[in-house]
CSV table of C-alpha atoms and ligand atoms in Angstrom, one decimal:
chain,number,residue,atom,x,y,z
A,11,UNK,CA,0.0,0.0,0.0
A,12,UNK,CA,1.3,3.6,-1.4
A,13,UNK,CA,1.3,5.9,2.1
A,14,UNK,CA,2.4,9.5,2.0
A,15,UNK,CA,1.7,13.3,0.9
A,16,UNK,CA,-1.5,13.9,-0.4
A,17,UNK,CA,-1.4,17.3,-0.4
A,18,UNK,CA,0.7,19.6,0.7
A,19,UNK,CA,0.5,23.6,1.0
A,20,UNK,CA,2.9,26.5,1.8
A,21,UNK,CA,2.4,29.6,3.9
A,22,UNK,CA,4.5,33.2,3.8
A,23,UNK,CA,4.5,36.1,5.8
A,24,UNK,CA,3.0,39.2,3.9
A,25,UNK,CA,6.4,40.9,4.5
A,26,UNK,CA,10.0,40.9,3.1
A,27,UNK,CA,13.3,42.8,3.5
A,28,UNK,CA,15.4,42.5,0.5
A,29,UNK,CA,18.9,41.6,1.3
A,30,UNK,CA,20.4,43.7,-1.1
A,31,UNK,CA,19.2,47.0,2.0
A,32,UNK,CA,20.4,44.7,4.9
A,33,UNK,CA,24.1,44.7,2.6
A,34,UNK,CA,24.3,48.2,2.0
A,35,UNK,CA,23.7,48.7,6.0
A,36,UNK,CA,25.9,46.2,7.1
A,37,UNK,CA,28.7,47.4,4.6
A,38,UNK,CA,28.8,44.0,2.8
A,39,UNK,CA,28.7,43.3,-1.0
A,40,UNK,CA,25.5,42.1,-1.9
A,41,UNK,CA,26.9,40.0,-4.2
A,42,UNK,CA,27.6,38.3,-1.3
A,43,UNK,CA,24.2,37.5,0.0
A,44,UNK,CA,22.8,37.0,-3.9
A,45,UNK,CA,25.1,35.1,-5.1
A,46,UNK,CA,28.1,33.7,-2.1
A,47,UNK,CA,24.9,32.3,-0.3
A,48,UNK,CA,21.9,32.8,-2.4
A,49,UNK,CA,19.6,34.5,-1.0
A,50,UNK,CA,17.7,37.6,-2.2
A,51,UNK,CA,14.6,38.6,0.4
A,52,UNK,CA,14.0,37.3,4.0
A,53,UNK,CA,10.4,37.2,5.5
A,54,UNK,CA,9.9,39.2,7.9
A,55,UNK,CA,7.0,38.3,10.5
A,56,UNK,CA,4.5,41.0,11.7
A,57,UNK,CA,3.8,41.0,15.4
A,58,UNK,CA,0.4,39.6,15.2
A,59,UNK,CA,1.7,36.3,13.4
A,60,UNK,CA,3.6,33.8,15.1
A,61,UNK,CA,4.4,30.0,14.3
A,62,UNK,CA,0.3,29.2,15.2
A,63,UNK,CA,-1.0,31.1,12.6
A,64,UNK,CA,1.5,31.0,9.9
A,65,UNK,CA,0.9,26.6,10.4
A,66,UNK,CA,-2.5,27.3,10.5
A,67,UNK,CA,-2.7,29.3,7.4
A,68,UNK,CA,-0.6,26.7,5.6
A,69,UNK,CA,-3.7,24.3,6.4
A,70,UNK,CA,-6.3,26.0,6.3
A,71,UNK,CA,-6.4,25.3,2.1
A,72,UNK,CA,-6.0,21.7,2.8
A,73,UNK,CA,-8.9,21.2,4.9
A,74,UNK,CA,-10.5,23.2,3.0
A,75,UNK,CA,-10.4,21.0,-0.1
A,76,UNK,CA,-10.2,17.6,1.8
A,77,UNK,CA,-12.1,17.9,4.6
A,78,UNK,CA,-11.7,17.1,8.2
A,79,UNK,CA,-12.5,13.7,8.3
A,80,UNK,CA,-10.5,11.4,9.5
A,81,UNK,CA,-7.2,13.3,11.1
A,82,UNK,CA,-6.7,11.2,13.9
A,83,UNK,CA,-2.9,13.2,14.1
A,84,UNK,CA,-2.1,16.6,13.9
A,85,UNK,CA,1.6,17.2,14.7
A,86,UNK,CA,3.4,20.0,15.1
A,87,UNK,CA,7.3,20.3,14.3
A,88,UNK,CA,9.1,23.8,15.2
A,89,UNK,CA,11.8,25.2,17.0
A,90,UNK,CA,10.4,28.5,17.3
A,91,UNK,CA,7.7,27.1,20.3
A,92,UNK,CA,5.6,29.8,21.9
A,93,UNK,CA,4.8,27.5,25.5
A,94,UNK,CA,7.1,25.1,27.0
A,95,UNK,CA,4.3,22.8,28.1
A,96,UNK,CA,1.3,23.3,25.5
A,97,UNK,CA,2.0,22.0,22.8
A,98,UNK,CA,1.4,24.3,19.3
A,99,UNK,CA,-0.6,21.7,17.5
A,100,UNK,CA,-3.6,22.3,20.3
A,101,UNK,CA,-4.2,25.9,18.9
A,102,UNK,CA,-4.0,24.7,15.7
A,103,UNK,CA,-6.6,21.8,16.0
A,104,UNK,CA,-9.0,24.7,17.5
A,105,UNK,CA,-8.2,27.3,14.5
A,106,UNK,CA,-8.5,24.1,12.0
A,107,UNK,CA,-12.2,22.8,13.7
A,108,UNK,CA,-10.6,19.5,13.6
A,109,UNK,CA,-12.0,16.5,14.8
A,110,UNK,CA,-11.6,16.1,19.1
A,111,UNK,CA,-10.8,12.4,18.4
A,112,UNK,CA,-7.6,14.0,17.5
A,113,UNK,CA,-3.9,12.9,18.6
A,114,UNK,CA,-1.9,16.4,19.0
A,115,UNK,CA,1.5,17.0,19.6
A,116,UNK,CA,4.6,19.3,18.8
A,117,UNK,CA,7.8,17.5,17.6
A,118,UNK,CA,11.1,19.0,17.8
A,119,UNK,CA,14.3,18.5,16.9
A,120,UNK,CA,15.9,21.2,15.1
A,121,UNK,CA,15.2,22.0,11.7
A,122,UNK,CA,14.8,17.5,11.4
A,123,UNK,CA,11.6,17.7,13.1
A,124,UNK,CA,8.9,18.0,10.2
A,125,UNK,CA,10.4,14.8,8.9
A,126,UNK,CA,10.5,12.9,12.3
A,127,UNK,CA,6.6,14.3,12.0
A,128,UNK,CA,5.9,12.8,8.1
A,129,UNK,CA,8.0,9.1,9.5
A,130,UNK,CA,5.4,8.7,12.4
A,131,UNK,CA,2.4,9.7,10.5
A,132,UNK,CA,3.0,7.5,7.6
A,133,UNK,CA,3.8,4.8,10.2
A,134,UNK,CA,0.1,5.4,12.0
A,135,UNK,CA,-1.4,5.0,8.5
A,136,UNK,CA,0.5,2.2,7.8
A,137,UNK,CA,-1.2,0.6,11.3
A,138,UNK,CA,-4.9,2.2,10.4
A,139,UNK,CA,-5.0,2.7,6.9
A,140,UNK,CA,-8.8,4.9,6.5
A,141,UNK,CA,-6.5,7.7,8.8
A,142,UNK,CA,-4.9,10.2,8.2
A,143,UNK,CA,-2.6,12.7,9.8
A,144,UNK,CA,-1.9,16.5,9.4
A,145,UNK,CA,1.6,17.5,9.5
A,146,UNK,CA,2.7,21.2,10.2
A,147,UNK,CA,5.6,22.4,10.3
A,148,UNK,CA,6.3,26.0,10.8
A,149,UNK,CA,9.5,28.4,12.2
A,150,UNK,CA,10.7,31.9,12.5
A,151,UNK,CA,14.5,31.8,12.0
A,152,UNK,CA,16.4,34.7,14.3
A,153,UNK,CA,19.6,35.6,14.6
A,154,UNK,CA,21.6,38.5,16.2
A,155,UNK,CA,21.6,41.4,14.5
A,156,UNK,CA,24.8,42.1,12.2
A,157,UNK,CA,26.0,38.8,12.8
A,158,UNK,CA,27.0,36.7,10.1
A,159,UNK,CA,23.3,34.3,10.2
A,160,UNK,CA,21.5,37.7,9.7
A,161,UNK,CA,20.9,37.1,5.8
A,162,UNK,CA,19.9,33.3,6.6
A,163,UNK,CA,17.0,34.5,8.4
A,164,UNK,CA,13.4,34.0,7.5
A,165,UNK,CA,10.2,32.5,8.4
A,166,UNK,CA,7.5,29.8,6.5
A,167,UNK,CA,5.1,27.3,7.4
A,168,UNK,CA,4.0,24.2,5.5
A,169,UNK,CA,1.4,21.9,5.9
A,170,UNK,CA,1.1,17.9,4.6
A,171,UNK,CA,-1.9,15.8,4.7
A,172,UNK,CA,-0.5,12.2,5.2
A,173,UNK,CA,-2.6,9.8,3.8
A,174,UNK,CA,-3.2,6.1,2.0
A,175,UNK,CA,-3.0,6.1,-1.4
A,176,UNK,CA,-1.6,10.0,-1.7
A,177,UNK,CA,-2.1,11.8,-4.4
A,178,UNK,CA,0.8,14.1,-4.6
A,179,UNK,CA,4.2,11.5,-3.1
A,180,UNK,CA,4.4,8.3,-2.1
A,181,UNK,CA,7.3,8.0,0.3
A,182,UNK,CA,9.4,5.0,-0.2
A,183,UNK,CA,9.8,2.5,3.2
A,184,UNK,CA,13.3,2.8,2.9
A,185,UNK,CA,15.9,5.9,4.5
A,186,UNK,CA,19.1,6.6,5.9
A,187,UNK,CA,19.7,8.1,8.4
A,188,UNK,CA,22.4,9.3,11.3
A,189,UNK,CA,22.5,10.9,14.7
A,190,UNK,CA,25.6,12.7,16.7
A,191,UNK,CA,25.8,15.1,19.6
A,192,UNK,CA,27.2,17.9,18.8
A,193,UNK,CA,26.5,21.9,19.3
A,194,UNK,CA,26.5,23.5,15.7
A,195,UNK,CA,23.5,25.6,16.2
A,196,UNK,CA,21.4,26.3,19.5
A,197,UNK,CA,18.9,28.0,21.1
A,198,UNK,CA,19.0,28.3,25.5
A,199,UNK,CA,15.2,28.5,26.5
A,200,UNK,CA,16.3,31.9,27.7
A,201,UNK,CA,17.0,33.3,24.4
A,202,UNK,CA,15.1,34.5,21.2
A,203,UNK,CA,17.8,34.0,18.9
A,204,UNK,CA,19.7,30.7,18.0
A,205,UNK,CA,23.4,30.8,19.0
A,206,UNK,CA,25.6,29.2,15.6
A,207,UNK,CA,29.5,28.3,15.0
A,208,UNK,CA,28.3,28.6,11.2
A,209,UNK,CA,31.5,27.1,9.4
A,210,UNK,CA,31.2,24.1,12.0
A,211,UNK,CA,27.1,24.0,11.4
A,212,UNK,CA,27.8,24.1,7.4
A,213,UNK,CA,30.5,21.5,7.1
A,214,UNK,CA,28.6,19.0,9.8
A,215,UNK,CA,25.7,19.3,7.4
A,216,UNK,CA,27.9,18.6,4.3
A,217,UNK,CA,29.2,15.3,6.6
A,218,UNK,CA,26.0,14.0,7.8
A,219,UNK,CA,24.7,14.3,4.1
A,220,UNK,CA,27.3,11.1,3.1
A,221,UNK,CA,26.6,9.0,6.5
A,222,UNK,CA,22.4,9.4,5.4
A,223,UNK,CA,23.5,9.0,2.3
A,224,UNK,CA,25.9,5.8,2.5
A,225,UNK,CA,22.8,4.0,4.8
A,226,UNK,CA,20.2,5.0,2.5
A,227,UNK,CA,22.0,3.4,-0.7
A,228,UNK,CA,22.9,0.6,1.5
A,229,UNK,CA,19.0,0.4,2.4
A,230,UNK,CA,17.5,0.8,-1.3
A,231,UNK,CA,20.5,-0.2,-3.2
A,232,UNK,CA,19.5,3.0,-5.0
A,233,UNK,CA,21.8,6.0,-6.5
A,234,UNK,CA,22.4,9.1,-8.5
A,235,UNK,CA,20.9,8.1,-11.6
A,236,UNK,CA,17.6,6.9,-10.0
A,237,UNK,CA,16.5,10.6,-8.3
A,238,UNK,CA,15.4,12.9,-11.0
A,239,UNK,CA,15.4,16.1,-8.4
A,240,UNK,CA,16.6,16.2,-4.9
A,241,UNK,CA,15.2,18.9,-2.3
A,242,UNK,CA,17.7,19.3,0.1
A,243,UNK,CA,17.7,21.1,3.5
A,244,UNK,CA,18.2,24.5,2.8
A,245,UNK,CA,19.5,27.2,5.2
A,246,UNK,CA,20.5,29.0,2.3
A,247,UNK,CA,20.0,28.1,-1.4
A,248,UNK,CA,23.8,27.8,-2.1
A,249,UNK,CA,24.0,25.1,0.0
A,250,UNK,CA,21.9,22.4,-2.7
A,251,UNK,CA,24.9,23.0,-5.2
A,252,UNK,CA,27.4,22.3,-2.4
A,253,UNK,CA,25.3,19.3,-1.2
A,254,UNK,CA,25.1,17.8,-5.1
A,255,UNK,CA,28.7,18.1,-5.8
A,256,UNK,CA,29.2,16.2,-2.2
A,257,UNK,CA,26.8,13.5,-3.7
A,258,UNK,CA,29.0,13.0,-7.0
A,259,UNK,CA,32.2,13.1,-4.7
A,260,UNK,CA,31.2,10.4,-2.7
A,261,UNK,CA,30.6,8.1,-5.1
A,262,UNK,CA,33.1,8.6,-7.5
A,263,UNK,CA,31.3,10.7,-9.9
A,264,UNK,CA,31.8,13.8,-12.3
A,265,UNK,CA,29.4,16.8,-11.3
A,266,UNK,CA,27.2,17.4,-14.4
A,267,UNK,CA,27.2,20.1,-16.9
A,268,UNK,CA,25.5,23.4,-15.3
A,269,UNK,CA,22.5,23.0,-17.0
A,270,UNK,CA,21.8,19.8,-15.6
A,271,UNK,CA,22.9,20.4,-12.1
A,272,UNK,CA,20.3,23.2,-12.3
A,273,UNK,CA,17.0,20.7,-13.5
A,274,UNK,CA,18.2,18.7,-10.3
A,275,UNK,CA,18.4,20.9,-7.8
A,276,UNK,CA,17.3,24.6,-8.7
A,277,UNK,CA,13.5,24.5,-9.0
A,278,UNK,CA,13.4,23.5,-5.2
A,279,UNK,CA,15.3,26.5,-4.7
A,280,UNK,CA,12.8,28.9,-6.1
A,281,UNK,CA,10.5,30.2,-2.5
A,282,UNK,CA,13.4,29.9,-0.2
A,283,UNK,CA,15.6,32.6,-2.2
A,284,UNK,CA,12.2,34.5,-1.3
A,285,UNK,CA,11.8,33.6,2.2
A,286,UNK,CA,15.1,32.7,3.9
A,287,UNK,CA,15.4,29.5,6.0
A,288,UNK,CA,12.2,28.1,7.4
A,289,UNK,CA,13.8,25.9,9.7
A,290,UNK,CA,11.6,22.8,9.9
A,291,UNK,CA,9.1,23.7,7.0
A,292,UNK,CA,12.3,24.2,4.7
A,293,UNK,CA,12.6,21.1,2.9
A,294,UNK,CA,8.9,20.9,2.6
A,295,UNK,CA,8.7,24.3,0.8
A,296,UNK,CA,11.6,22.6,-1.5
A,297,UNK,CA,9.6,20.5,-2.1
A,298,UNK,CA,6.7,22.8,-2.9
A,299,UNK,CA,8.9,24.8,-5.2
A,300,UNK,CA,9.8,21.9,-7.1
A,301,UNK,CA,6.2,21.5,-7.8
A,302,UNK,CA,5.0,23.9,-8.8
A,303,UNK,CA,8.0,25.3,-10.7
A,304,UNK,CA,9.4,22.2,-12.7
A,305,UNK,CA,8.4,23.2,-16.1
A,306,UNK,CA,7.5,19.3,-17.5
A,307,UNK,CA,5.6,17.3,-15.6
A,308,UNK,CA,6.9,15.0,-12.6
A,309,UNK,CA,4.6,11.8,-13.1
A,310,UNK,CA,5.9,9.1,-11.5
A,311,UNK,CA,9.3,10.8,-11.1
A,312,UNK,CA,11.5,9.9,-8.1
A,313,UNK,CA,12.7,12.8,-5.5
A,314,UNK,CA,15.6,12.7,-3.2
A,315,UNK,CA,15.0,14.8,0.0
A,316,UNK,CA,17.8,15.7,2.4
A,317,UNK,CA,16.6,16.5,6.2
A,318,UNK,CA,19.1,17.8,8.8
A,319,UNK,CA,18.6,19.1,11.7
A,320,UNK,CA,21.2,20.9,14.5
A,321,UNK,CA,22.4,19.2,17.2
A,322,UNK,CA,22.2,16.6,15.1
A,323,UNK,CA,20.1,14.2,13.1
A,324,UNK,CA,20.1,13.8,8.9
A,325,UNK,CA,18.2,11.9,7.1
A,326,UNK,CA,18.0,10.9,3.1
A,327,UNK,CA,14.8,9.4,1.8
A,328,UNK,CA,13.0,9.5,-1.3
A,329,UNK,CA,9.3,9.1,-3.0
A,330,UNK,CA,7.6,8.8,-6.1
A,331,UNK,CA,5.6,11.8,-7.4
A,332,UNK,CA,2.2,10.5,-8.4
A,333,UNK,CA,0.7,10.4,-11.8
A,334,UNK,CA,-1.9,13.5,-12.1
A,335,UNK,CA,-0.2,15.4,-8.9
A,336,UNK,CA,-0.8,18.6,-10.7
A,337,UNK,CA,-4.6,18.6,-10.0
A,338,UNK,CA,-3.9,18.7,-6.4
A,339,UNK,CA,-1.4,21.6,-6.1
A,340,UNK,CA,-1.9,24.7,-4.3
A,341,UNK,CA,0.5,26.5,-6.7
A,342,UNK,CA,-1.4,29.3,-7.6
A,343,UNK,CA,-2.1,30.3,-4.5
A,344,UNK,CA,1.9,29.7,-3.3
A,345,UNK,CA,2.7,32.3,-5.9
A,346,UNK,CA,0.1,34.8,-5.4
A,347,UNK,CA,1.2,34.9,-2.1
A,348,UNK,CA,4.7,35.4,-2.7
A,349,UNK,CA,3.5,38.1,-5.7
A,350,UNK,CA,1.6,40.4,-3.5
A,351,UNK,CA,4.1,40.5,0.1
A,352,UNK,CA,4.9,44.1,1.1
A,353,UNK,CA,9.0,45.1,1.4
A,354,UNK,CA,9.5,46.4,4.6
A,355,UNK,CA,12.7,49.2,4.7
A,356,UNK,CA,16.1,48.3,7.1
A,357,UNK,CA,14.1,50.6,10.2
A,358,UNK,CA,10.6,48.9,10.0
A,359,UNK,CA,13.0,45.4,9.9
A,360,UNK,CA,14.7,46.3,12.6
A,361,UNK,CA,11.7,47.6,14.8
A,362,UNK,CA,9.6,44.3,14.2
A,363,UNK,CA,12.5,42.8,15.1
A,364,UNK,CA,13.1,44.4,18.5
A,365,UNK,CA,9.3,44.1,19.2
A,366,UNK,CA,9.4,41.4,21.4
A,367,UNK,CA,6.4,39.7,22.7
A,368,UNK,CA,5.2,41.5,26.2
A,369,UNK,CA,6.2,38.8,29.2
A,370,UNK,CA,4.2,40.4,31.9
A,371,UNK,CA,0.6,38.7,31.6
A,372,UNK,CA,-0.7,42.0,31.0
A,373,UNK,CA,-3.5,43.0,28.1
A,374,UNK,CA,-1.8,43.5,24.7
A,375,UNK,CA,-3.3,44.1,21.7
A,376,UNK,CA,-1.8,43.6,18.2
A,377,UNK,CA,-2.4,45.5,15.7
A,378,UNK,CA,-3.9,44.4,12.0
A,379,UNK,CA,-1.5,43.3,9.9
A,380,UNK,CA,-1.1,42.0,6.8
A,381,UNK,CA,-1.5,37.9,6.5
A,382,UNK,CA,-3.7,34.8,6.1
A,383,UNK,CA,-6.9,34.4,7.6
A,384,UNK,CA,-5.2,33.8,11.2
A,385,UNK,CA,-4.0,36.0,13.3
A,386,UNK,CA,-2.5,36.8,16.7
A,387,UNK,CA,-5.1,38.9,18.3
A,388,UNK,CA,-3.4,39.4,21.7
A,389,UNK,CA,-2.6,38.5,24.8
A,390,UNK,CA,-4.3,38.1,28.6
A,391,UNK,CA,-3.5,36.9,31.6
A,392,UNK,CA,-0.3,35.6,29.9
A,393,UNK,CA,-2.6,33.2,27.4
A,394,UNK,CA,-2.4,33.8,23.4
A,395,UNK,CA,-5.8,35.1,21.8
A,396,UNK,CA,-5.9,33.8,18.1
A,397,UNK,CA,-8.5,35.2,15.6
A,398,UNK,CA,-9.8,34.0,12.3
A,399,UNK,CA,-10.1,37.8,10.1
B,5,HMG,P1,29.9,34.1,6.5
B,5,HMG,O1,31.1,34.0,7.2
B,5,HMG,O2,29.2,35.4,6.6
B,5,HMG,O3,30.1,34.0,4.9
B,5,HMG,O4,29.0,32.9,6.9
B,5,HMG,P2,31.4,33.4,4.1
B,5,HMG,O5,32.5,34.3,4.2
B,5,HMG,O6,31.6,31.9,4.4
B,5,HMG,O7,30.8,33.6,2.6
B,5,HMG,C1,29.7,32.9,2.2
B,5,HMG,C2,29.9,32.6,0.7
B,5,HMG,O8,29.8,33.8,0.0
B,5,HMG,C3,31.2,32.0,0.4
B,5,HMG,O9,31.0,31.1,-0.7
B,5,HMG,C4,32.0,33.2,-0.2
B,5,HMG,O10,33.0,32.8,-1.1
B,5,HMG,C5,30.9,33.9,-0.9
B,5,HMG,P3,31.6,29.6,-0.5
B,5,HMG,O11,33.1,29.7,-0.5
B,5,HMG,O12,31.1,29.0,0.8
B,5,HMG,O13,31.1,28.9,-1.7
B,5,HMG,N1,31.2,35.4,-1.1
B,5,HMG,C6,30.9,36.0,-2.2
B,5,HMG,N2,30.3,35.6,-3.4
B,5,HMG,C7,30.1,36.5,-4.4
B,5,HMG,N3,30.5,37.8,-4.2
B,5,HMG,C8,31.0,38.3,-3.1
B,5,HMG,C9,31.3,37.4,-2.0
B,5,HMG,N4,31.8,37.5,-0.8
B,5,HMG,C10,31.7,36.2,-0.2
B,5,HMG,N5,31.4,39.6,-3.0
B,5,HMG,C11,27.3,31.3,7.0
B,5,HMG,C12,28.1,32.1,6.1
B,5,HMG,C13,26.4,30.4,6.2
B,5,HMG,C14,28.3,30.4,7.9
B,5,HMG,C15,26.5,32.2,7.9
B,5,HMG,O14,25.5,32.9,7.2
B,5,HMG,C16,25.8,31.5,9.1
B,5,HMG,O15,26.4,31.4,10.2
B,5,HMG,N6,24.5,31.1,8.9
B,5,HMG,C17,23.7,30.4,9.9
B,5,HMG,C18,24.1,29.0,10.1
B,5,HMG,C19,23.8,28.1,8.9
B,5,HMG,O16,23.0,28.5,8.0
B,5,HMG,N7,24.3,26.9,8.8
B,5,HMG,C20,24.1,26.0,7.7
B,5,HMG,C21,24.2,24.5,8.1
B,5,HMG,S1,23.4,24.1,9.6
B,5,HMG,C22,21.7,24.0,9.2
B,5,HMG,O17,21.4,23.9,8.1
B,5,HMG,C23,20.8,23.9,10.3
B,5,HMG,C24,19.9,25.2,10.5
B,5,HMG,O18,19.0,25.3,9.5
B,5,HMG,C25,19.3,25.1,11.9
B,5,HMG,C26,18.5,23.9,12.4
B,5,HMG,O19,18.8,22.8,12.1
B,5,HMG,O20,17.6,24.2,13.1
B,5,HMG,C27,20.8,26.4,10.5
């Protein structure tokens, strides 16, 4: 039995800084940020959005079109949580109407955690195949100011129904995978923004790639030749090209021609330049991208994915795109989204930055904002108000 995406949808904050003003303040060439990492624009999140309503407006189309019946899981996978106890997924299954004979939970680890999240739902439908499970996966990457992970910031959600007989990817049963404890990238519960040795994070990212990659051949006796596109991880867009030419290294292989390096790894590439890193919705929105950008069709086409997360874990799987997927896109809507988001100047970026959310308990309102249908209305006796607009 085929178990796995059935349809999956994307979500962007309605604002952007382009990184070609955060060079010029920071004195840097933008070439640098354009082309040295690529990235062009970062999303920058409004005060009355958070990782709540940015998952729940990535859902909202999907339950719109395939109903609530059935979700026996809704899980949640962020590093960016807003309660140490409650988990994220419980606002969501509120804002969603979704069933009450609901399983809900947040998952993290790191930006690995969406795909820890798509393993155990595929293994529940596996055990009860009518089910299915909702997947979110939504994060708001910070950094310090003016230091050097200030152009890999951004923010995204996506969401995955996970389902028998999918109608977008079947995953494939087998993966590889690898685990070590190291500190590459952090967050202390007392901080807002993740501490990084950013070399160290980069070149542990490039290593785990070959350990996930070794065990998953080793699994599926699979290689190269039998992905047609990979989506890898992406902190910043530059890092797919690295991650290829790793690929090709490891096993003995010449990289291809530019051209064809592109067709494999660029159309995943497309939103993130857009957004920055989304953390644990980032290979997700690869995938997205890939999509709805890949210019011939992807019938029955099969897609490596590369999933790592800080601290660390990496994992390399792969799935078969479904014959007549294109029916059951949201792309459209991904890049009407995208087409319409407001550019915000280096003062308004650095005042929604600063904002922080009050800590006292006290009554806060937030102000309108541009976004989805969901928003962060404010906050009382140190609970969260959401609203649907
Ligand atoms: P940096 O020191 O600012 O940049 O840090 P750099 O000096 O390494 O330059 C970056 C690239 O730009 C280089 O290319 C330069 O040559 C090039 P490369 O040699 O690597 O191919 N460059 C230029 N190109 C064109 N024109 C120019 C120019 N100048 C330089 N004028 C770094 C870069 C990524 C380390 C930094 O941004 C950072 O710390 N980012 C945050 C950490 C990060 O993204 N790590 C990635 C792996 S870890 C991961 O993916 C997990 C994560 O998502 C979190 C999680 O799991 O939860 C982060």
């Amino acid at each position: 039995m085929k178990i796995g995406i059935d349809l999956v949808s994307f979500h962007a904050p309605a604002y952007f800084l382009d990184l070609r003003i955060l060079a010029g303040k920071r004195e840097v060439d933008p070439e640098k940020f354009v082309v040295g990492i690529g990235q062009e624009r970062m999303a920058v999140v409004p005060p009355d959005q958070d990782i709540v309503t940015l998952a729940a407006n990535a859902a909202l189309p999907i339950v719109e079109k395939a109903g609530r019946e059935n979700i026996e899981l809704l899980l949640f996978a962020t590093e960016s949580g807003i309660d140490q106890s409650k988990a994220a997924a419980c606002f969501c299954h509120k804002l969603l109407g979704l069933p009450s004979a609901c399983r809900c939970l947040e998952v993290k680890e790191a930006c690995y955690g969406a795909t820890a999240a798509l393993r155990l739902a595929a293994a529940m439908v596996a055990a009860r195949p009518q089910s299915k499970a909702l997947v979110l996966a939504a994060d708001i990457a910070r950094y310090d100011l003016a230091s050097p992970g200030e152009p890999t910031q951004g923010a995204g959600a996506v969401a995955m129904l996970v389902a028998a007989h999918p109608r977008v990817l079947a995953l494939d049963p087998e993966a590889g995978f690898h685990t070590e404890d190291i500190m590459d990238f952090w967050r202390p519960n007392y901080r807002e923004e993740a501490l990084v040795d950013g070399k160290y994070s980069t070149r542990m990212y490039l290593t785990t790639l070959i350990e996930a990659w070794n065990n998953y051949k080793a699994a599926s006796s699979r290689g190269l030749p039998d992905h047609a596109h990979y989506c890898f991880h992406l902190p910043f867009t530059k890092i797919a090209y690295k991650s290829y030419a790793r690929l090709c290294k490891a096993d003995g292989v010449a990289e291809p021609p530019k051209e064809e390096l592109e067709r494999l790894v660029d159309y995943a590439l497309r939103y993130n330049r857009q957004t920055g890193n989304t953390y644990a919705a980032c290979v997700y929105e690869a995938f997205c991208s890939l999509l709805d950008n890949a210019p011939a069709a992807l019938d029955d086409q099969r897609i490596g994915f590369f999933s790592y997360g800080s601290g660390c874990m990496a994992e390399f799987f792969s799935g078969v795109v479904q014959r007549g997927y294109r029916a059951h896109l949201f792309a459209d809507q991904h890049r009407a989204q995208l087409d319409v988001r407001v550019p915000v100047t280096y003062r308004q970026y650095e005042d929604i930055f600063n904002y922080g959310v009050p800590r006292d308990g006290a009554d806060h309102v937030f102000a309108p904002y541009r976004g989805g249908p969901f928003r962060l209305a404010g906050i009382k006796d140190h609970k969260r108000r959401y609203e649907t607009k």
